[in-house]
Coordinates of C-alpha atoms and ligand atoms in Angstrom, one line a residue:
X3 CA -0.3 21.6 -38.4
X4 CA -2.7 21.4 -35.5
X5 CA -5.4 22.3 -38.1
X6 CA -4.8 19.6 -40.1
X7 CA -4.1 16.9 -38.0
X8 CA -7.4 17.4 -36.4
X9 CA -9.3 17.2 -39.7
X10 CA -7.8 13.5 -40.1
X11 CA -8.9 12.9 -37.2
X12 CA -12.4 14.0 -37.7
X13 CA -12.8 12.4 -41.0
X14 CA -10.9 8.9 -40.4
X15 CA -13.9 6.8 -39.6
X16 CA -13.5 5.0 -36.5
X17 CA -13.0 1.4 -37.1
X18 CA -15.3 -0.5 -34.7
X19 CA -19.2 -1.5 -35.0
X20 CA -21.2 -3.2 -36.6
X21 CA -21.5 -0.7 -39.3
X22 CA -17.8 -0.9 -39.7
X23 CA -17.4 -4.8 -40.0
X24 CA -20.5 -6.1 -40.8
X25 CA -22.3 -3.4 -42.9
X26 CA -24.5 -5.4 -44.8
X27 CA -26.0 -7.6 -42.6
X28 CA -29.4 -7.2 -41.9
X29 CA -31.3 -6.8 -38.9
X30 CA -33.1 -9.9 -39.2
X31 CA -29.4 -11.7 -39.4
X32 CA -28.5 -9.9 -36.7
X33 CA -30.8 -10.5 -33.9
X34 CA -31.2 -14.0 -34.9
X35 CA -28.4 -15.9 -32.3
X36 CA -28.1 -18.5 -34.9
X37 CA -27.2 -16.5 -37.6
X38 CA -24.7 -14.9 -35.2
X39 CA -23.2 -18.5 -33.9
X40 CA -23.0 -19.4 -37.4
X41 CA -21.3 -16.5 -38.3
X42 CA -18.2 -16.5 -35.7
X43 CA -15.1 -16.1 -36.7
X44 CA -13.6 -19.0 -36.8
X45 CA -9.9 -19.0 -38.6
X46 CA -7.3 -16.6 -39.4
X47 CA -8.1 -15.7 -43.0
X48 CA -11.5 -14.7 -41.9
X49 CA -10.0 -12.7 -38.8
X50 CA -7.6 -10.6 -41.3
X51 CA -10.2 -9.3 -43.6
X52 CA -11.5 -7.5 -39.9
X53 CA -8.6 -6.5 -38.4
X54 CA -4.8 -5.7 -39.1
X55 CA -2.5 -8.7 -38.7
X56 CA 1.2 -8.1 -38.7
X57 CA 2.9 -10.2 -41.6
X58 CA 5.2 -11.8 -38.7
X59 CA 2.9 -12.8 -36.7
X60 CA 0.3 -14.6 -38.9
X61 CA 2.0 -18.1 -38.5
X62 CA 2.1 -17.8 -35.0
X63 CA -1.3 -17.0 -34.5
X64 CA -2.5 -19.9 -37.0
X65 CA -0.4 -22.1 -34.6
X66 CA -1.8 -21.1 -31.5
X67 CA -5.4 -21.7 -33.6
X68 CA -4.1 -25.1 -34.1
X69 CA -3.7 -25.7 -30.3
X70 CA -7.2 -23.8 -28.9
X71 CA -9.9 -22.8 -31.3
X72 CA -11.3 -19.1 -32.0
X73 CA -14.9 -18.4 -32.1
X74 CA -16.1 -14.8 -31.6
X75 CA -19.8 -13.8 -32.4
X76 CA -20.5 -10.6 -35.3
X77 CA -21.9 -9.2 -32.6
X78 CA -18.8 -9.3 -30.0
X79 CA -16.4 -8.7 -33.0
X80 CA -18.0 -5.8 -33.5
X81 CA -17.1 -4.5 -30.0
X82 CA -13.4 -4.7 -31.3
X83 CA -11.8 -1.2 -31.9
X84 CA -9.7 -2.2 -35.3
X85 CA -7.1 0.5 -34.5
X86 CA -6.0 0.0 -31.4
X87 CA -3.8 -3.7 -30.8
X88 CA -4.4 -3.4 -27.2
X89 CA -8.6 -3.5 -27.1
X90 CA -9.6 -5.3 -23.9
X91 CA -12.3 -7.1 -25.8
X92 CA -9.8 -7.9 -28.9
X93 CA -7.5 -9.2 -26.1
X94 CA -9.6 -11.8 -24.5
X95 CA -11.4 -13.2 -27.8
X96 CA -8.2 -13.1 -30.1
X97 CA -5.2 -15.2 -30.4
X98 CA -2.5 -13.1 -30.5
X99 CA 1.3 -13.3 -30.2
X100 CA 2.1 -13.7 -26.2
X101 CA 0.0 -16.8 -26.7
X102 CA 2.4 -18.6 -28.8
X103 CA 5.2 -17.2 -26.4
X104 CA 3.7 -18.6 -23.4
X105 CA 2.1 -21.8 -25.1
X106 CA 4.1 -24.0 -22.9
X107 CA 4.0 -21.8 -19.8
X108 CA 1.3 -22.6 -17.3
X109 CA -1.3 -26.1 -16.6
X110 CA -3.7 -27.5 -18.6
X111 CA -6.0 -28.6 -15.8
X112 CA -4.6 -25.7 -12.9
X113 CA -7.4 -26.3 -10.6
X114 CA -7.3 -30.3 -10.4
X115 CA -11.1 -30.1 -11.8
X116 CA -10.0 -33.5 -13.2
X117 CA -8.9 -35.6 -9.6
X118 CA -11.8 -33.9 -8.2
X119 CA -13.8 -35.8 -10.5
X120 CA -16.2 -38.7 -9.2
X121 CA -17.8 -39.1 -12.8
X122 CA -16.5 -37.7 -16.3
X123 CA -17.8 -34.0 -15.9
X124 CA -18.9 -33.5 -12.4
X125 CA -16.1 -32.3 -9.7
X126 CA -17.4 -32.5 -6.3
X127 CA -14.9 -30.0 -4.1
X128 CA -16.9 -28.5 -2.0
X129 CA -19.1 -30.5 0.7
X130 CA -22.9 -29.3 -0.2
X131 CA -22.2 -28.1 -3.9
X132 CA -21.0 -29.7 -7.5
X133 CA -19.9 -28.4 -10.6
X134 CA -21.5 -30.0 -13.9
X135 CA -19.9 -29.5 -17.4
X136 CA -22.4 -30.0 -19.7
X137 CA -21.2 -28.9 -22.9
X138 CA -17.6 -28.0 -24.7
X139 CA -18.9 -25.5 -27.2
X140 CA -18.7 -21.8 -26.2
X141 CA -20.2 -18.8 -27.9
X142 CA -16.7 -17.6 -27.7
X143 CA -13.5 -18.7 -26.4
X144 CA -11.8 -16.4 -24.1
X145 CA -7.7 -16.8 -24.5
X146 CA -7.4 -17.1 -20.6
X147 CA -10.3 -20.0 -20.1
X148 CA -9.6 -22.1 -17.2
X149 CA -11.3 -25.3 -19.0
X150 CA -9.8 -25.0 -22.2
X151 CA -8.4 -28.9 -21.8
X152 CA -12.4 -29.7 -22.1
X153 CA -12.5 -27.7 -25.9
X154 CA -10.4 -30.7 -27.8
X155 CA -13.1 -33.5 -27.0
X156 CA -16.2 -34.0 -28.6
X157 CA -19.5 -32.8 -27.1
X158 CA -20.6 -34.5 -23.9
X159 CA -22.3 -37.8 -24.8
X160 CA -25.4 -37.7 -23.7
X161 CA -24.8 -41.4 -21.5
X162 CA -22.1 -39.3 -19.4
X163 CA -24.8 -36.6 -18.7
X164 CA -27.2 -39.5 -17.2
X165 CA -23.9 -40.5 -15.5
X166 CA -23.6 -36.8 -13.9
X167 CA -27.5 -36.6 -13.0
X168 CA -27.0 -40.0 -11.3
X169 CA -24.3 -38.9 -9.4
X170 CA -25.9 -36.0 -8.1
X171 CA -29.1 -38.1 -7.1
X172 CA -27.4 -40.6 -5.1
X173 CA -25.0 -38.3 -3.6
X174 CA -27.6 -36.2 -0.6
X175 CA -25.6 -33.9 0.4
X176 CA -25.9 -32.3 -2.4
X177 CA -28.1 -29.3 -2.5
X178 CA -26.8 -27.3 -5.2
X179 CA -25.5 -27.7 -8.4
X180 CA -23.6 -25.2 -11.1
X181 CA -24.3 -26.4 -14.3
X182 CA -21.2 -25.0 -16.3
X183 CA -19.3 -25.7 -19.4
X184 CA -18.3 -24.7 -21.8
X185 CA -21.4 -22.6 -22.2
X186 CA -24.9 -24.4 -21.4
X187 CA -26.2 -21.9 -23.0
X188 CA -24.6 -23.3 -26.9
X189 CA -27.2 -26.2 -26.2
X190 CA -30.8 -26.1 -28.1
X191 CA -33.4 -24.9 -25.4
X192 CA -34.8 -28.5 -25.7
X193 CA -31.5 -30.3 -24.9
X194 CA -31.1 -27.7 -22.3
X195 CA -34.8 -28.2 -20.6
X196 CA -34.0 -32.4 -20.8
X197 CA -31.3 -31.5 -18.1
X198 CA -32.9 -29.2 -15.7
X199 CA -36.0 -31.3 -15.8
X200 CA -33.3 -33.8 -14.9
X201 CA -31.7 -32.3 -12.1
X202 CA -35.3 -30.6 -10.8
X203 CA -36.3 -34.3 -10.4
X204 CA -33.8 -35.1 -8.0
X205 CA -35.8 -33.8 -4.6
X206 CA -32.4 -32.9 -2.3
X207 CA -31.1 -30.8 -5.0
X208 CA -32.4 -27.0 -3.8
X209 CA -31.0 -24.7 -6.3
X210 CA -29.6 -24.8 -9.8
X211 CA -27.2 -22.5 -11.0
X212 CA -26.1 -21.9 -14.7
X213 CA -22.9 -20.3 -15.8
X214 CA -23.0 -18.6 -18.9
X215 CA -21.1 -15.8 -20.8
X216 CA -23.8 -15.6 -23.5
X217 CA -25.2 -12.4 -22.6
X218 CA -21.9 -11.2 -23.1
X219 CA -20.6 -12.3 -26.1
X220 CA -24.1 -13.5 -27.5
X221 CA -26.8 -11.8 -26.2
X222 CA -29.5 -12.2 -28.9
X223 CA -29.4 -15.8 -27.4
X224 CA -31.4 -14.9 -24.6
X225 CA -35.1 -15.0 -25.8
X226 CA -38.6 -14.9 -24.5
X227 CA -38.5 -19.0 -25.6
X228 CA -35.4 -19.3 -23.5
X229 CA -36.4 -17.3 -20.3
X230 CA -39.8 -19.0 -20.1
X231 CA -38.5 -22.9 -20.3
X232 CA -35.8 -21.7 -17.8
X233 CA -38.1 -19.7 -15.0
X234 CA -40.0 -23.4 -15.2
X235 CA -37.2 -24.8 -12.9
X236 CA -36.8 -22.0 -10.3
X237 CA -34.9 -21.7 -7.9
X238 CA -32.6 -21.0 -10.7
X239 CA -29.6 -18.7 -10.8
X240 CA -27.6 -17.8 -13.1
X241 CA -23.9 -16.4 -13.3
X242 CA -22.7 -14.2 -16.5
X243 CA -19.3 -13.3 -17.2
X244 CA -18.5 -9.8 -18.4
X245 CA -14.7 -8.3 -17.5
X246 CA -15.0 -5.0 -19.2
X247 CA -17.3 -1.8 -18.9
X248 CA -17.6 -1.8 -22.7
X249 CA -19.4 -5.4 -22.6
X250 CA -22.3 -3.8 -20.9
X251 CA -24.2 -3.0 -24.0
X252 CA -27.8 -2.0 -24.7
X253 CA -28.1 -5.7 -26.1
X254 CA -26.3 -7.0 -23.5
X255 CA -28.7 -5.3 -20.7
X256 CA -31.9 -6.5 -22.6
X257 CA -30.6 -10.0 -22.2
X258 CA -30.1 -9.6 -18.6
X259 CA -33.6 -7.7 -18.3
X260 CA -35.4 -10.6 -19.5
X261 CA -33.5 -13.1 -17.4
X262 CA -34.1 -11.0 -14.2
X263 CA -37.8 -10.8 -15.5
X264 CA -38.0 -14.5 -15.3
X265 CA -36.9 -14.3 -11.8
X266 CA -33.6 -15.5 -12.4
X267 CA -31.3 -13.6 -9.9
X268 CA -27.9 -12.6 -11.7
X269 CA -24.2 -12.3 -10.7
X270 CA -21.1 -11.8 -12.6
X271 CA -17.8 -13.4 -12.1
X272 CA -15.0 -11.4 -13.6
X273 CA -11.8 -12.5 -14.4
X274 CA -8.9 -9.7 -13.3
X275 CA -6.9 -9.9 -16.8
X276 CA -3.6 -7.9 -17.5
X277 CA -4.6 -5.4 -20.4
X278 CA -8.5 -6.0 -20.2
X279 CA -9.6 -4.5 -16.8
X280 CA -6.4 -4.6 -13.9
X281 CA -7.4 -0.9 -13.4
X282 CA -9.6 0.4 -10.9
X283 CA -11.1 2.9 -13.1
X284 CA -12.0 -0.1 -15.4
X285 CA -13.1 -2.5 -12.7
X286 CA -15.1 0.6 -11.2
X287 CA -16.5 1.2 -15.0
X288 CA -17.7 -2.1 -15.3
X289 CA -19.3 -3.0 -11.5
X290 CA -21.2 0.4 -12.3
X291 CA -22.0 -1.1 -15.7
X292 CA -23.4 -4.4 -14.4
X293 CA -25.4 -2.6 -11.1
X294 CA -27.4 -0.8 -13.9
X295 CA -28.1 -4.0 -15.9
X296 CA -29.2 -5.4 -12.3
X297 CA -26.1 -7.7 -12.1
X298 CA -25.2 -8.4 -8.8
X299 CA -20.9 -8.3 -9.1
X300 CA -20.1 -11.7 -7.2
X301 CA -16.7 -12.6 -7.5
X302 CA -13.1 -11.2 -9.1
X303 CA -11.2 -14.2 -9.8
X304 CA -7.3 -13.9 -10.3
X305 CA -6.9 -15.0 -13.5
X306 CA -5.8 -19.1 -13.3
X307 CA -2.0 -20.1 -14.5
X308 CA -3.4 -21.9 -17.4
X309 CA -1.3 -22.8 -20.3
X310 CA -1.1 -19.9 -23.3
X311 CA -2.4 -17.1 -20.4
X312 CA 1.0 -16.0 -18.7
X313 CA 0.8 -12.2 -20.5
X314 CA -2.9 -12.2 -18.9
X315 CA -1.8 -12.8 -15.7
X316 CA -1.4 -9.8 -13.2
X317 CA 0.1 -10.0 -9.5
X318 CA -2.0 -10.2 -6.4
X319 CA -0.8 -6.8 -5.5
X320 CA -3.0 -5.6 -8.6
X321 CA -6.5 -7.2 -7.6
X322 CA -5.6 -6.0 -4.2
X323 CA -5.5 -2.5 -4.9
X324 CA -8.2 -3.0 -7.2
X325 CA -10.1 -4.2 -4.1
X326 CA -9.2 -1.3 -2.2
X327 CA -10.4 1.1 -4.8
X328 CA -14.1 -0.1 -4.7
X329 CA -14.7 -0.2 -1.2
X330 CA -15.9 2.7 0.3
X331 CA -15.6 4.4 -2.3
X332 CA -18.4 2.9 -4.3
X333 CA -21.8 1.5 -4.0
X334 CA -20.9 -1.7 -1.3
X335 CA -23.5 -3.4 -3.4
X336 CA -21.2 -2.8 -6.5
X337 CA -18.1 -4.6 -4.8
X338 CA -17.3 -8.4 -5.8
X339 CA -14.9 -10.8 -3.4
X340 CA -11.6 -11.2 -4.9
X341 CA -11.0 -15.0 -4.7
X342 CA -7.9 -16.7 -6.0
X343 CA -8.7 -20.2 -6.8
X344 CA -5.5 -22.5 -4.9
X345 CA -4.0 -24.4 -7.2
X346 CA -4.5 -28.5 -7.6
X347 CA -8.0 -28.0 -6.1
X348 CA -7.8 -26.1 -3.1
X349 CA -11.1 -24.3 -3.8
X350 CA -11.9 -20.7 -3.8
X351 CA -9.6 -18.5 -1.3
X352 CA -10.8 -15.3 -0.8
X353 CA -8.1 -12.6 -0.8
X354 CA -8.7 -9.0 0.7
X355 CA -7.3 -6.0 1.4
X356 CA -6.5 -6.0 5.6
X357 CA -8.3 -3.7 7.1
X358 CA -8.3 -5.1 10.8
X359 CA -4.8 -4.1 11.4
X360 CA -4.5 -5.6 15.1
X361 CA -6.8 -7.2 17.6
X362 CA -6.4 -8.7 20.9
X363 CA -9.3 -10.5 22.0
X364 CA -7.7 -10.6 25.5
X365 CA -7.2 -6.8 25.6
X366 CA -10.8 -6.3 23.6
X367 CA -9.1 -4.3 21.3
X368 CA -8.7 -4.0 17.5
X369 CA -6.9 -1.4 15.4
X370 CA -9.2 -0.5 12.2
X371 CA -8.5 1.2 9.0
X372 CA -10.7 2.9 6.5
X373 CA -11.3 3.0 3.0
X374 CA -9.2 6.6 3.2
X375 CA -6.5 5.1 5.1
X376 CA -7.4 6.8 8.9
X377 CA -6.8 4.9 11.6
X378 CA -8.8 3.9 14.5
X379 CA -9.4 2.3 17.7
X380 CA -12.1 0.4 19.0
X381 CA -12.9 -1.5 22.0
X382 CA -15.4 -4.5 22.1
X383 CA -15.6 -3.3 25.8
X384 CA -15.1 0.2 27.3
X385 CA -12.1 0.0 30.0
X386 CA -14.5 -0.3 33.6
X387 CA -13.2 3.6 34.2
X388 CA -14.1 5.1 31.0
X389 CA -17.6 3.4 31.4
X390 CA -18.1 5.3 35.1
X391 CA -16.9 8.2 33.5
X392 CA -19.8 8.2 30.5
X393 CA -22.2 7.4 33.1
X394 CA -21.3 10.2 35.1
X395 CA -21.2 12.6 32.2
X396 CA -24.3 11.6 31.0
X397 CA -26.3 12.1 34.2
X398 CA -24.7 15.5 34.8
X399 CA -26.1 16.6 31.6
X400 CA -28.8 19.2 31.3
X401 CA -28.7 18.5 27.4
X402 CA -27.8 15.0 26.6
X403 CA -27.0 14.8 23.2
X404 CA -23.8 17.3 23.9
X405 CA -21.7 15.7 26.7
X406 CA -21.7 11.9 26.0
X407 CA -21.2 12.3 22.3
X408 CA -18.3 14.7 22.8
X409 CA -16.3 12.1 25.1
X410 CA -16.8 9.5 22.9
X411 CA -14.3 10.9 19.9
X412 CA -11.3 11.3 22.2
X413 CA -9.9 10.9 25.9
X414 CA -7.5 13.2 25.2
X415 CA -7.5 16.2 28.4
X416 CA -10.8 17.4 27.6
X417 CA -12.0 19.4 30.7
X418 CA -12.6 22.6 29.3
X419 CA -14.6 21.3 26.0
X420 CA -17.0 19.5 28.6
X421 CA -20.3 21.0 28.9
X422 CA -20.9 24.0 31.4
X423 CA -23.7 22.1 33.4
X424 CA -23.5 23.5 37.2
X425 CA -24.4 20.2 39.1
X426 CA -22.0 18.6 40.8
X427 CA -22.2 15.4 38.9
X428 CA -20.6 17.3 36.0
X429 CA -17.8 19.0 38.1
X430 CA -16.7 15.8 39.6
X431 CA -16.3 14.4 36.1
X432 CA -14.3 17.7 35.5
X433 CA -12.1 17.4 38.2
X434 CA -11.6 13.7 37.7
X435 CA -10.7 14.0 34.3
X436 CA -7.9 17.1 35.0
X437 CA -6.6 15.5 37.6
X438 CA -6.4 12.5 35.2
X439 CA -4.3 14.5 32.4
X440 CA -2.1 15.8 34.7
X441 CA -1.1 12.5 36.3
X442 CA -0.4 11.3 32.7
X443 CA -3.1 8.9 32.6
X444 CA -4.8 10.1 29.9
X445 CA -2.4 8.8 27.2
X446 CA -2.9 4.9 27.2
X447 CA 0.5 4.7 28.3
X448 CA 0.2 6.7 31.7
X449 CA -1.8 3.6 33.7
X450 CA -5.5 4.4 33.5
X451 CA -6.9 2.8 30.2
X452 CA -7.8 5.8 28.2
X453 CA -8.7 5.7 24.2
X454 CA -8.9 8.3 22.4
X455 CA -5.4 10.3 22.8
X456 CA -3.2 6.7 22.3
X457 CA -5.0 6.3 19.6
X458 CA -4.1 9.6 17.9
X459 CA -0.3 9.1 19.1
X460 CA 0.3 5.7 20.4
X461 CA -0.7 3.6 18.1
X462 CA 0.6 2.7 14.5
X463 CA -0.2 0.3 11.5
X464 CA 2.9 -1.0 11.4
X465 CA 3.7 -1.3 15.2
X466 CA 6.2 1.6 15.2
X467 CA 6.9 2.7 18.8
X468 CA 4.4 6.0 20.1
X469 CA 6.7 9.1 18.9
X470 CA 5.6 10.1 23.1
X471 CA 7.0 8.5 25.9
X472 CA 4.9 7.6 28.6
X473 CA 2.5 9.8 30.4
X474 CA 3.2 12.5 28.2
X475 CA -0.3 14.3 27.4
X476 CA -1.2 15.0 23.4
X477 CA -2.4 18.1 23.0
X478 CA -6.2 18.4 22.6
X479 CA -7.0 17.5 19.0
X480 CA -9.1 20.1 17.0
X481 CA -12.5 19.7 18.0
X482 CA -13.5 19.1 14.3
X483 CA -11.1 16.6 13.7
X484 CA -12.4 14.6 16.6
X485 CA -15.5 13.7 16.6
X486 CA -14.8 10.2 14.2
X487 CA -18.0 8.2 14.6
X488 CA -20.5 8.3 17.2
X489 CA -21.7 4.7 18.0
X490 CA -21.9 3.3 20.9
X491 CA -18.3 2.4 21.3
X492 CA -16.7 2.7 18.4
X493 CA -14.3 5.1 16.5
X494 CA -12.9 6.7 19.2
X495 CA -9.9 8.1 18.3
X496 CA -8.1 10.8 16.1
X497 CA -7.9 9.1 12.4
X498 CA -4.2 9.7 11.0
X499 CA -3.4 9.1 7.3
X500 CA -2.0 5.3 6.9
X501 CA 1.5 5.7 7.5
X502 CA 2.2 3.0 4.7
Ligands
LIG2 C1 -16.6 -22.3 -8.0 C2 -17.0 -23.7 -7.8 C3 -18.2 -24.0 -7.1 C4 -19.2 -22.9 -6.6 O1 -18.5 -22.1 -5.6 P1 -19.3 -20.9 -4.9 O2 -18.3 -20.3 -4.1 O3 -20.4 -21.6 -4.1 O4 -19.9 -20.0 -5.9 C5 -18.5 -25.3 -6.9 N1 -17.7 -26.3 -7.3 C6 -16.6 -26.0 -8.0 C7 -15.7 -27.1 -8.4 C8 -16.2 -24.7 -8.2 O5 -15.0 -24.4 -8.9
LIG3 S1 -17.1 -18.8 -22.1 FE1 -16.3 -19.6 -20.2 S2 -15.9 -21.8 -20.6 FE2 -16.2 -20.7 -22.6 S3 -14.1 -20.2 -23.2 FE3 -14.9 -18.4 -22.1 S4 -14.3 -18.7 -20.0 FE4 -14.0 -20.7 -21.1

C-alpha cells in the first residue's frame, strides 16, 4: 500500500510552472513583458483550460468577472500550484467563490480616497504628502484591491493628469508625492517619463515615489530602458508589493536588482490576507525573501473592508501576533509596521504589539516586556539611595568591572555575592545593604526604593497584587538568572515568563 501510494506520488507531475502551463512558449515570448501583458488571462474559459473549476461554481465566478475584471500575467500564473484550491498566489489573482458570497459585503471606496480628493485622482490626506493615481490598468488584479472602484472607468485622460500636476505645483506644501494606480508601471516608458518630467519640474516637490506590483506579478517589465529613464528623476523611490515568500522569485529579484542598481531605494507593502500569508512562518518566509532581494519590508497593511474581500479579511489579533513573531526574533531590519488604514480617511494608524506595559513619568518608571515574554523594570532615574549605593560600591572596588555590574541585575539581599574587597568603603556598603534586607526595605514595598527584588515579585503585567506582603524579603535569585542587561540603568530585575 505504502509502496504504491508513494510511486503515484513520484510519478504524478506536479502541476505548477511554466513548463506545466505554458510549455510551448518560447523564451523570447517569455521575457518579452509585452508578450506576457498580452497574454493574461483574462476570462473564465481561458482560466479553465489552466486550472480545475468546479462545475457549480463556474457561473459564479463568471459573475463576479462581470463585476471586477481578472488579469494575471503567464508568468504569475505559472506560480499557481493547479492542485491545491487553497494557493496563496491562486487566492489573490483568482476570482473564486467567497467573492460572489461576499460581493455585497464591504465599501467600494473604504478609505474615503474620493472626499479626500481636491482634483479627479489626487487625494491630499496627509499635510506634506499626496497620492496621484495615474493609471487604472494593473498587470494583475488582486481580489482584495483597495481601488478597485477606479478599474470600471476608462484610462486617466491625459487633461486630468495636467489637472493633478497642477495641483501639486500650486499646492507648496507639498514635498512629496506617490504616484500610484492602478500600476504606473502598465504605462509606456514614454508616457511614464512625460509625468515625472512633469512632477520633477515643479521645484518644492522633493521626492517622487512610485507604487508598483510589477516586479511581482510582471517582472520582465523592469528593463535596462525602464531603470535608466527612471534613475533620470532621482530622488525616486519606489514601493513593490509582494505578500507571499513564493513571489520572491529569481525573476522577481533581478527586477529589483536593477531597480536598486539605478539607485532607486525599495520597500514592500504587504497586505495581511486570510489564506495567503496570516501566518508568521509565512510573513517570516517572505520579509527573509524580500531582505535578500534588498527590499526594505515597510508596511503590513490590514487588509481594507472592501467590497468582494470579507473571506480575505483576518482579525487584528492575527497581524498582531504576526507582529510579535518578527521582532526579536528576526533581523529588526526585516520587520515592517503593521498599519491599519481608519476607515472614511482617517490615514494610516499604526497598530503594535504593547510592549511598554506601565510607565509613570512621575514615579520614572516603566514596566517592559520582551520579545520572549520576561518582564522587566527600569527606571529613567535611579531612586537618590540606590545611586549612593553604586557610587559607594564602585569606589570600594579593587576590580571594577565585578561590583557595579553585579548590583545592577537585582537589589534583592545581596551582601554575601558582593565583592570581598577589604576597605572600608566596601564593608559600609555591606553593612548598609544587610541591615537594609533585614528591615524589609529591600523589596520595593518595605520603604526604601529598591528595584531589582519588586521587580522579580512585586510587579505583574496585568497589575495583579505582589504574591508577598510587604517587607517580606525574596530570596536571592540564582546568580545566573540575574544578571538581565547591564546598561547603565536599565534591566534591572529578575525577567518572569509573561503571565498572560
Ligand atoms: C499611504 C498614503 C500616503 C503615504 O503614506 P506614508 O505613510 O508616507 O507612506 C499618502 N497619501 C495617501 C492618501 C495614502 O493613502
Ligand atoms: S496591483 Fe495594486 S492597484 Fe492593481 S489590483 Fe493589485 S492592489 Fe490593486
Amino acid at each position: 500500500m505504502i509502496q504504491s501510494s508513494g510511486l503515484a506520488a513520484a510519478v504524478a507531475p506536479r502541476r505548477i510552472g511554466r513548463a506545466h502551463y505554458y510549455p510551448n512558449v518560447t523564451d523570447a515570448e517569455w521575457n518579452d513583458w509585452k508578450w506576457q501583458f498580452r497574454n493574461r488571462v483574462t476570462d473564465l474559459d481561458q482560466l479553465m483550460k489552466l486550472l480545475p473549476i468546479p462545475e457549480n461554481e463556474r457561473e459564479l465566478r463568471r459573475e463576479v468577472l462581470r463585476d471586477f475584471r481578472m488579469g494575471i500575467p503567464p508568468y504569475y500564473m505559472a506560480l499557481i500550484d493547479a492542485d491545491d484550491p487553497h494557493d496563496p498566489i491562486l487566492r489573490q489573482a483568482v476570482p473564486i467563490a467567497e467573492e460572489y458570497t461576499y460581493r455585497d459585503v464591504g465599501d467600494e471606496d473604504p478609505l474615503g480616497e474620493e472626499s479626500y480628493s481636491p482634483v479627479p485622482g489626487i487625494t491630499h490626506r496627509y499635510p506634506d504628502r499626496v497620492l496621484m493615481v495615474i493609471s487604472n490598468s494593473c498587470a494583475v488584479y488582486c481580489r482584495y484591491c483597495t481601488r478597485k472602484r477606479i478599474m470600471y472607468e476608462d484610462a486617466v485622460p491625459e487633461m486630468e493628469i495636467d489637472r493633478m500636476v497642477d495641483y501639486i505645483a500650486r499646492t507648496k506644501t507639498v514635498r512629496d508625492v506617490v504616484v500610484s494606480g492602478g500600476d504606473p508601471l502598465t504605462n509606456s516608458t514614454a508616457k511614464l517619463e512625460s509625468i515625472l518630467a512633469k512632477l520633477r519640474a515643479i521645484p518644492h516637490l522633493e521626492i517622487i515615489r512610485i507604487g508598483t506590483r510589477v516586479p511581482v506579478s510582471l517582472p520582465q517589465r523592469i528593463d535596462a530602458e525602464l531603470c535608466e529613464m527612471l534613475q533620470k528623476y532621482h530622488p525616486l523611490w519606489i514601493n513593490v508589493h509582494f505578500n507571499h515568500p513564493r513571489e520572491c522569485t529569481p525573476e522577481a529579484a533581478r527586477a529589483c536588482d536593477l531597480l536598486s542598481r539605478a539607485g532607486i531605494p525599495l520597500n514592500n507593502q504587504a497586505v495581511l490576507l486570510k489564506g495567503v500569508n496570516d501566518s508568521v512562518e509565512t510573513m517570516k518566509g517572505l520579509v527573509h525573501g524580500l531582505m535578500k532581494m534588498r527590499v526594505r519590508p515597510y508596511y503590513v497593511y490590514h487588509c481594507d473592508p472592501v467590497r468582494g474581500s470579507e473571506h480575505m479579511r483576518t482579525t487584528i489579533a492575527k497581524g498582531l501576533e504576526i507582529m510579535e513573531g518578527l521582532r526579536g526574533h528576526t533581523s529588526g531590519l526585516a520587520i515592517p509596521q503593521y498599519v491599519i488604514d481608519a476607515p472614511g480617511g482617517g490615514g494610516k494608524v499604526p497598530v503594535n504589539p504593547n510592549y511598554l506595559l506601565h510607565y509613570d513619568p512621575k514615579k520614572q518608571r516603566a514596566i517592559l516586556r520582551n520579545f520572549q515574554g520576561r518582564i522587566f523594570e527600569y527606571y529613567e532615574q535611579l531612586p537618590e539611595e540606590e545611586m549612593l549605593q553604586r557610587r559607594l560600591v564602585a569606589s570600594a572596588n579593587a576590580t571594577p568591572a565585578a561590583g557595579p555590574i553585579a548590583l545592577t541585575s537585582s537589589h534583592a539581599p545581596r551582601a554575601p555575592e558582593l565583592p570581598a574587597a577589604a576597605t572600608p568603603a566596601a564593608k559600609e556598603v555591606r553593612t548598609r545593604l544587610s541591615r537594609a534586607a533585614a528591615n524589609g526595605n529591600v523589596n520595593g514595598k518595605g520603604g526604601a526604593k529598591s528595584n531589582g527584588a519588586h521587580a522579580a515579585n512585586g510587579t505583574h503585567a496585568g497589575g495583579a497584587p505582589a504574591p508577598q506582603g510587604p517587607g517580606s524579603i525574596a530570596p536571592a535569585p540564582p546568580a545566573t538568572e540575574t544578571v538581565v542587561g547591564k546598561s547603565k540603568w536599565a534591566h534591572r530585575g529578575r525577567a518572569r515568563r509573561d503571565p498572560s
